PDB file of C-alpha atoms in Angstrom:
ATOM      1  CA  MET Q1469     117.378 201.901  98.807  1.00 93.00           C
ATOM      2  CA  PHE Q1470     116.453 198.424  97.622  1.00 94.00           C
ATOM      3  CA  GLU Q1471     113.277 196.935  99.084  1.00 96.00           C
ATOM      4  CA  LEU Q1472     112.601 193.197  99.039  1.00 96.00           C
ATOM      5  CA  LEU Q1473     108.941 192.409  98.402  1.00 95.00           C
ATOM      6  CA  PRO Q1474     108.318 188.653  98.886  1.00 93.00           C
ATOM      7  CA  GLY Q1475     105.938 187.298  96.292  1.00 91.00           C
ATOM      8  CA  VAL Q1476     106.316 190.470  94.210  1.00 93.00           C
ATOM      9  CA  GLY Q1477     109.978 191.188  93.481  1.00 93.00           C
ATOM     10  CA  VAL Q1478     112.523 193.868  94.384  1.00 95.00           C
ATOM     11  CA  ALA Q1479     111.829 197.616  94.345  1.00 95.00           C
ATOM     12  CA  LEU Q1480     114.872 199.476  93.015  1.00 94.00           C
ATOM     13  CA  PRO Q1481     116.173 202.831  94.313  1.00 92.00           C
ATOM     14  CA  GLY Q1482     114.331 206.060  93.585  1.00 85.00           C
ATOM     15  CA  ASP Q1483     111.881 205.976  90.699  1.00 86.00           C
ATOM     16  CA  THR Q1484     113.715 203.193  88.843  1.00 89.00           C
ATOM     17  CA  GLY Q1485     110.840 200.759  89.249  1.00 92.00           C
ATOM     18  CA  THR Q1486     110.338 197.208  90.493  1.00 94.00           C
ATOM     19  CA  LEU Q1487     111.818 193.954  89.226  1.00 92.00           C
ATOM     20  CA  ARG Q1488     108.618 191.916  89.289  1.00 91.00           C
ATOM     21  CA  PHE Q1489     108.644 188.135  89.398  1.00 90.00           C
ATOM     22  CA  GLY Q1490     106.931 186.615  86.399  1.00 86.00           C
ATOM     23  CA  SER Q1491     107.446 189.647  84.185  1.00 85.00           C
ATOM     24  CA  ASP Q1492     108.937 188.887  80.788  1.00 80.00           C
ATOM     25  CA  TRP Q1493     112.650 189.452  80.464  1.00 75.00           C
ATOM     26  CA  ARG Q1494     112.350 192.418  78.090  1.00 76.00           C
ATOM     27  CA  THR Q1495     110.375 194.295  80.723  1.00 82.00           C
ATOM     28  CA  ALA Q1496     112.713 193.242  83.559  1.00 82.00           C
ATOM     29  CA  ALA Q1497     115.800 194.252  81.568  1.00 81.00           C
ATOM     30  CA  GLY Q1498     114.324 197.670  80.900  1.00 86.00           C
ATOM     31  CA  VAL Q1499     113.734 198.220  84.602  1.00 90.00           C
ATOM     32  CA  LEU Q1500     117.227 197.021  85.518  1.00 87.00           C
ATOM     33  CA  ALA Q1501     118.733 199.398  82.945  1.00 89.00           C
ATOM     34  CA  GLY Q1502     117.430 202.278  85.045  1.00 91.00           C
ATOM     35  CA  LEU Q1503     120.326 201.620  87.435  1.00 90.00           C
ATOM     36  CA  GLY Q1504     122.954 201.996  84.694  1.00 88.00           C
ATOM     37  CA  HIS Q1505     124.891 199.688  82.414  1.00 88.00           C
ATOM     38  CA  VAL Q1506     123.496 196.133  82.306  1.00 86.00           C
ATOM     39  CA  ARG Q1507     125.924 193.257  81.802  1.00 83.00           C
ATOM     40  CA  THR Q1508     125.045 189.822  80.488  1.00 75.00           C
ATOM     41  CA  LEU Q1509     127.216 187.045  81.852  1.00 67.00           C
ATOM     42  CA  PRO Q1510     128.505 185.092  78.828  1.00 62.00           C
ATOM     43  CA  GLU Q1511     128.666 181.881  80.834  1.00 57.00           C
ATOM     44  CA  ALA Q1512     125.069 182.311  82.030  1.00 59.00           C
ATOM     45  CA  PRO Q1513     122.908 183.850  79.282  1.00 60.00           C
ATOM     46  CA  CYS Q1514     119.832 183.888  81.540  1.00 67.00           C
ATOM     47  CA  THR Q1515     121.601 186.166  84.038  1.00 75.00           C
ATOM     48  CA  HIS Q1516     122.015 189.959  83.894  1.00 79.00           C
ATOM     49  CA  THR Q1517     123.641 192.328  86.383  1.00 85.00           C
ATOM     50  CA  ALA Q1518     123.864 196.038  87.152  1.00 89.00           C
ATOM     51  CA  ARG Q1519     125.527 198.010  89.942  1.00 90.00           C
ATOM     52  CA  TRP Q1520     124.137 200.730  92.191  1.00 91.00           C
ATOM     53  CA  GLY Q1521     126.437 202.127  94.852  1.00 90.00           C
ATOM     54  CA  ASP Q1522     128.116 199.212  96.598  1.00 90.00           C
ATOM     55  CA  VAL Q1523     125.394 196.727  95.604  1.00 92.00           C
ATOM     56  CA  GLU Q1524     125.480 194.426  92.592  1.00 90.00           C
ATOM     57  CA  VAL Q1525     122.004 193.417  91.391  1.00 92.00           C
ATOM     58  CA  THR Q1526     121.766 190.110  89.548  1.00 88.00           C
ATOM     59  CA  ALA Q1527     118.495 189.062  87.913  1.00 87.00           C
ATOM     60  CA  HIS Q1528     117.918 185.451  86.902  1.00 84.00           C
ATOM     61  CA  ALA Q1529     115.337 184.452  84.323  1.00 79.00           C
ATOM     62  CA  ASP Q1530     113.567 181.114  84.446  1.00 66.00           C
ATOM     63  CA  HIS Q1531     115.479 178.860  82.060  1.00 56.00           C
ATOM     64  CA  ALA Q1532     112.943 176.026  82.243  1.00 53.00           C
ATOM     65  CA  GLY Q1533     111.877 175.433  78.680  1.00 43.00           C
ATOM     66  CA  LEU Q1534     114.746 177.545  77.397  1.00 46.00           C
ATOM     67  CA  ALA Q1535     114.903 175.665  74.099  1.00 43.00           C
ATOM     68  CA  ALA Q1536     111.279 176.512  73.373  1.00 41.00           C
ATOM     69  CA  ALA Q1537     111.432 180.217  74.196  1.00 45.00           C
ATOM     70  CA  ARG Q1538     113.286 183.285  73.093  1.00 50.00           C
ATOM     71  CA  PRO Q1539     115.398 184.944  75.832  1.00 46.00           C
ATOM     72  CA  GLY Q1540     113.097 187.947  76.047  1.00 48.00           C
ATOM     73  CA  GLU Q1541     110.154 185.695  76.865  1.00 60.00           C
ATOM     74  CA  LEU Q1542     111.743 184.071  79.918  1.00 72.00           C
ATOM     75  CA  PRO Q1543     110.097 185.165  83.202  1.00 83.00           C
ATOM     76  CA  LEU Q1544     112.076 186.621  86.095  1.00 85.00           C
ATOM     77  CA  ARG Q1545     112.543 184.016  88.834  1.00 87.00           C
ATOM     78  CA  SER Q1546     115.084 185.408  91.361  1.00 89.00           C
ATOM     79  CA  VAL Q1547     117.063 188.529  92.244  1.00 92.00           C
ATOM     80  CA  VAL Q1548     120.430 188.524  94.040  1.00 91.00           C
ATOM     81  CA  LEU Q1549     121.777 191.578  95.847  1.00 92.00           C
ATOM     82  CA  SER Q1550     125.426 191.304  96.834  1.00 90.00           C
ATOM     83  CA  ARG Q1551     128.434 193.384  97.786  1.00 86.00           C
ATOM     84  CA  GLY Q1552     131.323 190.912  97.716  1.00 72.00           C
ATOM     85  CA  GLY Q1553     132.593 188.587 100.416  1.00 62.00           C
ATOM     86  CA  SER Q1554     135.405 190.972 101.385  1.00 66.00           C
ATOM     87  CA  ALA Q1555     132.797 193.470 102.628  1.00 71.00           C
ATOM     88  CA  SER Q1556     131.644 191.230 105.489  1.00 76.00           C
ATOM     89  CA  GLY Q1557     133.570 193.297 108.027  1.00 81.00           C
ATOM     90  CA  VAL Q1558     131.635 196.529 107.449  1.00 86.00           C
ATOM     91  CA  PRO Q1559     127.968 197.511 107.096  1.00 88.00           C
ATOM     92  CA  GLY Q1560     126.577 198.181 103.642  1.00 88.00           C
ATOM     93  CA  GLY Q1561     126.475 201.703 102.290  1.00 90.00           C
ATOM     94  CA  THR Q1562     123.249 201.187 100.339  1.00 92.00           C
ATOM     95  CA  PRO Q1563     120.217 200.039 102.346  1.00 94.00           C
ATOM     96  CA  VAL Q1564     118.703 196.692 101.347  1.00 95.00           C
ATOM     97  CA  VAL Q1565     115.542 196.398 103.387  1.00 95.00           C
ATOM     98  CA  LEU Q1566     112.932 193.797 104.172  1.00 95.00           C
ATOM     99  CA  GLY Q1567     110.114 195.452 106.067  1.00 92.00           C
ATOM    100  CA  ASP Q1568     111.915 197.747 108.502  1.00 92.00           C
ATOM    101  CA  ILE Q1569     115.149 195.694 108.624  1.00 94.00           C
ATOM    102  CA  ASP Q1570     118.272 196.793 106.744  1.00 95.00           C
ATOM    103  CA  LEU Q1571     119.753 193.407 105.871  1.00 94.00           C
ATOM    104  CA  PHE Q1572     123.240 194.773 105.097  1.00 92.00           C
ATOM    105  CA  GLY Q1573     123.221 197.495 107.759  1.00 92.00           C
ATOM    106  CA  TYR Q1574     123.598 195.398 110.914  1.00 91.00           C
ATOM    107  CA  PRO Q1575     125.644 192.343 111.959  1.00 88.00           C
ATOM    108  CA  ALA Q1576     124.301 189.104 110.516  1.00 87.00           C
ATOM    109  CA  ALA Q1577     123.408 187.670 113.921  1.00 85.00           C
ATOM    110  CA  GLU Q1578     121.254 190.726 114.727  1.00 88.00           C
ATOM    111  CA  VAL Q1579     119.538 190.576 111.342  1.00 89.00           C
ATOM    112  CA  LEU Q1580     118.660 186.899 111.741  1.00 88.00           C
ATOM    113  CA  GLU Q1581     117.402 187.512 115.249  1.00 87.00           C
ATOM    114  CA  ALA Q1582     115.243 190.406 114.040  1.00 89.00           C
ATOM    115  CA  LEU Q1583     113.777 188.276 111.242  1.00 88.00           C
ATOM    116  CA  GLY Q1584     113.068 185.419 113.620  1.00 85.00           C
ATOM    117  CA  ASP Q1585     110.168 183.192 112.624  1.00 80.00           C
ATOM    118  CA  HIS Q1586     108.951 185.833 110.161  1.00 81.00           C
ATOM    119  CA  ARG Q1587     111.787 185.228 107.705  1.00 85.00           C
ATOM    120  CA  PRO Q1588     110.118 184.580 104.320  1.00 87.00           C
ATOM    121  CA  SER Q1589     110.725 181.150 102.844  1.00 85.00           C
ATOM    122  CA  GLU Q1590     111.585 182.844  99.525  1.00 88.00           C
ATOM    123  CA  LEU Q1591     114.547 184.659 101.121  1.00 89.00           C
ATOM    124  CA  GLU Q1592     117.955 182.983 100.836  1.00 86.00           C
ATOM    125  CA  ILE Q1593     120.783 184.338 102.995  1.00 83.00           C
ATOM    126  CA  ARG Q1594     124.420 183.357 102.458  1.00 68.00           C
ATOM    127  CA  PRO Q1595     126.651 185.395 104.775  1.00 55.00           C
ATOM    128  CA  ALA Q1596     130.404 185.237 104.289  1.00 52.00           C
ATOM    129  CA  ASP Q1597     130.831 185.145 108.055  1.00 51.00           C
ATOM    130  CA  TRP Q1598     128.046 184.859 110.643  1.00 60.00           C
ATOM    131  CA  ARG Q1599     130.121 187.082 112.948  1.00 66.00           C
ATOM    132  CA  GLY Q1600     130.223 189.841 110.338  1.00 82.00           C
ATOM    133  CA  TYR Q1601     127.716 191.517 108.050  1.00 88.00           C
ATOM    134  CA  LEU Q1602     125.647 189.918 105.319  1.00 89.00           C
ATOM    135  CA  THR Q1603     127.135 190.213 101.846  1.00 86.00           C
ATOM    136  CA  SER Q1604     124.514 188.444  99.724  1.00 88.00           C
ATOM    137  CA  VAL Q1605     120.770 187.873  99.808  1.00 90.00           C
ATOM    138  CA  THR Q1606     118.535 186.272  97.201  1.00 90.00           C
ATOM    139  CA  LEU Q1607     114.791 186.674  96.825  1.00 92.00           C
ATOM    140  CA  HIS Q1608     113.136 183.876  94.858  1.00 90.00           C
ATOM    141  CA  THR Q1609     109.703 183.706  93.347  1.00 87.00           C
ATOM    142  CA  THR Q1610     107.509 181.027  94.872  1.00 71.00           C
ATOM    143  CA  PRO Q1611     106.676 178.508  92.130  1.00 50.00           C
ATOM    144  CA  PRO Q1612     103.027 177.424  91.923  1.00 44.00           C
ATOM    145  CA  PRO Q1613     102.232 173.903  93.147  1.00 52.00           C
ATOM    146  CA  ALA Q1614     102.802 171.356  90.430  1.00 50.00           C
ATOM    147  CA  PRO Q1615      99.610 169.748  89.080  1.00 57.00           C
ATOM    148  CA  ALA Q1616      99.255 166.064  89.847  1.00 56.00           C
ATOM    149  CA  GLY Q1617     100.040 165.168  86.250  1.00 59.00           C
ATOM    150  CA  ARG Q1618     103.488 166.754  86.551  1.00 63.00           C
ATOM    151  CA  ARG Q1619     104.615 164.959  89.710  1.00 66.00           C
ATOM    152  CA  ALA Q1620     106.273 162.142  87.775  1.00 71.00           C
ATOM    153  CA  ARG Q1621     108.234 164.660  85.714  1.00 73.00           C
ATOM    154  CA  ALA Q1622     109.285 166.515  88.883  1.00 72.00           C
ATOM    155  CA  ALA Q1623     110.523 163.238  90.367  1.00 74.00           C
ATOM    156  CA  ALA Q1624     112.467 162.501  87.178  1.00 75.00           C
ATOM    157  CA  GLU Q1625     114.043 165.970  87.271  1.00 77.00           C
ATOM    158  CA  ALA Q1626     115.055 165.445  90.909  1.00 80.00           C
ATOM    159  CA  ALA Q1627     116.658 162.120  89.993  1.00 80.00           C
ATOM    160  CA  GLU Q1628     118.549 163.830  87.164  1.00 81.00           C
ATOM    161  CA  VAL Q1629     119.915 166.384  89.626  1.00 82.00           C
ATOM    162  CA  GLU Q1630     121.200 163.585  91.850  1.00 85.00           C
ATOM    163  CA  ARG Q1631     122.860 161.866  88.877  1.00 83.00           C
ATOM    164  CA  ALA Q1632     124.565 165.129  87.888  1.00 83.00           C
ATOM    165  CA  LEU Q1633     125.823 165.627  91.439  1.00 86.00           C
ATOM    166  CA  ALA Q1634     127.280 162.129  91.483  1.00 87.00           C
ATOM    167  CA  GLU Q1635     129.219 162.899  88.283  1.00 85.00           C
ATOM    168  CA  LEU Q1636     130.524 166.201  89.685  1.00 87.00           C
ATOM    169  CA  GLU Q1637     131.427 164.874  93.142  1.00 89.00           C
ATOM    170  CA  PRO Q1638     135.206 164.843  92.413  1.00 89.00           C
ATOM    171  CA  LEU Q1639     135.122 168.677  92.454  1.00 89.00           C
ATOM    172  CA  TRP Q1640     134.798 168.647  96.244  1.00 91.00           C
ATOM    173  CA  THR Q1641     136.395 165.254  96.969  1.00 91.00           C
ATOM    174  CA  THR Q1642     139.219 163.618  95.007  1.00 90.00           C
ATOM    175  CA  GLU Q1643     139.909 166.628  92.729  1.00 88.00           C
ATOM    176  CA  ARG Q1644     139.227 169.329  95.300  1.00 89.00           C
ATOM    177  CA  ASP Q1645     142.758 170.772  95.135  1.00 90.00           C
ATOM    178  CA  GLN Q1646     142.415 171.315  91.379  1.00 89.00           C
ATOM    179  CA  TRP Q1647     139.493 173.733  91.688  1.00 90.00           C
ATOM    180  CA  GLN Q1648     138.639 177.191  93.014  1.00 89.00           C
ATOM    181  CA  LEU Q1649     135.355 179.068  93.399  1.00 88.00           C
ATOM    182  CA  LEU Q1650     135.295 182.437  91.645  1.00 85.00           C
ATOM    183  CA  GLU Q1651     132.873 185.001  93.102  1.00 84.00           C
ATOM    184  CA  ALA Q1652     130.641 186.343  90.323  1.00 76.00           C
ATOM    185  CA  GLY Q1653     127.351 188.228  90.377  1.00 70.00           C
ATOM    186  CA  GLY Q1654     126.493 187.303  93.958  1.00 72.00           C
ATOM    187  CA  GLY Q1655     127.259 183.614  93.435  1.00 78.00           C
ATOM    188  CA  HIS Q1656     130.215 181.369  92.688  1.00 84.00           C
ATOM    189  CA  LEU Q1657     131.583 179.707  89.563  1.00 84.00           C
ATOM    190  CA  PRO Q1658     133.819 176.599  89.711  1.00 87.00           C
ATOM    191  CA  CYS Q1659     137.142 177.518  88.114  1.00 86.00           C
ATOM    192  CA  HIS Q1660     139.976 175.126  87.262  1.00 84.00           C
ATOM    193  CA  ARG Q1661     143.045 176.134  89.233  1.00 82.00           C
ATOM    194  CA  GLY Q1662     146.108 177.317  87.337  1.00 71.00           C
ATOM    195  CA  GLY Q1663     144.494 177.703  83.928  1.00 61.00           C
ATOM    196  CA  ASP Q1664     145.645 180.544  81.684  1.00 58.00           C
ATOM    197  CA  PRO Q1665     143.188 181.794  80.677  1.00 61.00           C
ATOM    198  CA  GLN Q1666     140.905 180.674  83.494  1.00 63.00           C
ATOM    199  CA  THR Q1667     138.682 177.734  82.618  1.00 76.00           C
ATOM    200  CA  MET Q1668     135.285 177.868  84.287  1.00 77.00           C
ATOM    201  CA  LEU Q1669     132.830 175.005  84.571  1.00 81.00           C
ATOM    202  CA  MET Q1670     129.417 176.129  83.322  1.00 75.00           C
ATOM    203  CA  ILE Q1671     126.509 174.369  85.059  1.00 77.00           C
ATOM    204  CA  CYS Q1672     123.265 175.318  83.315  1.00 71.00           C
ATOM    205  CA  ASP Q1673     120.925 173.661  85.825  1.00 76.00           C
ATOM    206  CA  GLU Q1674     120.505 176.142  88.692  1.00 78.00           C
ATOM    207  CA  ALA Q1675     119.553 173.454  91.221  1.00 81.00           C
ATOM    208  CA  VAL Q1676     122.700 171.485  90.415  1.00 84.00           C
ATOM    209  CA  ALA Q1677     124.841 174.646  90.471  1.00 84.00           C
ATOM    210  CA  ARG Q1678     123.602 175.595  93.954  1.00 85.00           C
ATOM    211  CA  ARG Q1679     124.230 172.103  95.327  1.00 88.00           C
ATOM    212  CA  VAL Q1680     127.718 171.934  93.787  1.00 89.00           C
ATOM    213  CA  THR Q1681     128.665 175.350  95.180  1.00 88.00           C
ATOM    214  CA  ALA Q1682     127.409 174.438  98.656  1.00 89.00           C
ATOM    215  CA  ALA Q1683     129.369 171.163  98.627  1.00 90.00           C
ATOM    216  CA  MET Q1684     132.557 172.882  97.447  1.00 91.00           C
ATOM    217  CA  LEU Q1685     132.250 175.593 100.101  1.00 90.00           C
ATOM    218  CA  ALA Q1686     131.631 173.006 102.809  1.00 90.00           C
ATOM    219  CA  ALA Q1687     134.706 171.068 101.639  1.00 90.00           C
ATOM    220  CA  GLY Q1688     136.879 174.164 101.990  1.00 91.00           C
ATOM    221  CA  VAL Q1689     137.567 174.811  98.297  1.00 90.00           C
ATOM    222  CA  GLU Q1690     139.390 178.145  97.922  1.00 90.00           C
ATOM    223  CA  VAL Q1691     137.175 181.153  97.167  1.00 89.00           C
ATOM    224  CA  VAL Q1692     138.642 183.801  94.843  1.00 85.00           C
ATOM    225  CA  PRO Q1693     137.119 187.323  95.267  1.00 84.00           C
ATOM    226  CA  GLU Q1694     135.456 188.896  92.227  1.00 71.00           C
ATOM    227  CA  GLN Q1695     137.696 191.294  90.348  1.00 66.00           C
ATOM    228  CA  LEU Q1696     135.817 194.599  89.965  1.00 56.00           C
TER     229      LEU Q1696
END
């Protein structure tokens, strides 16, 4: 059983331990290795995954200040638990619980109703089909409030995100038919259609990557299931 602990992290099955937000990556990787073989995604060096039963666990380190830190020093910032979009028609085999609610064990509509107004703001839910079962949930750490002296930098970073989105807009507009979304590690990677080998677009900024994926999904870009 996986247990989501908002503000803390994710407790892994049995005596494996807990992926704790803010822990350094060496510690987090050691805990994740208790589930089995840990894979590092070559296109996303801050991301590591492991599988337990029918659940893929993907841990993301905080890449802010990446150039100034060694990978092992990056703190854990979010954990994704997924089981592939094709599994939306059946309940999950491995419990993923928040409180007393098995997020993958009941239809998505019932889960959302049970969470109601008590759904933590750190919890991100992206069901493949609201009429089916959830296939992916993400628990994020809550970043501390930015000191007043950093507000200008935050505004500049937000403006940079908007500029990046403007440059990438053809992916879901004029060049939409040239792209696919490849399921990978609980998320999606833009992939150029028809390439041999496949050519994926690496977006290092997580905020930009999330916005691009959402726009491509909303525009109806084809989703290609992950090959296990």
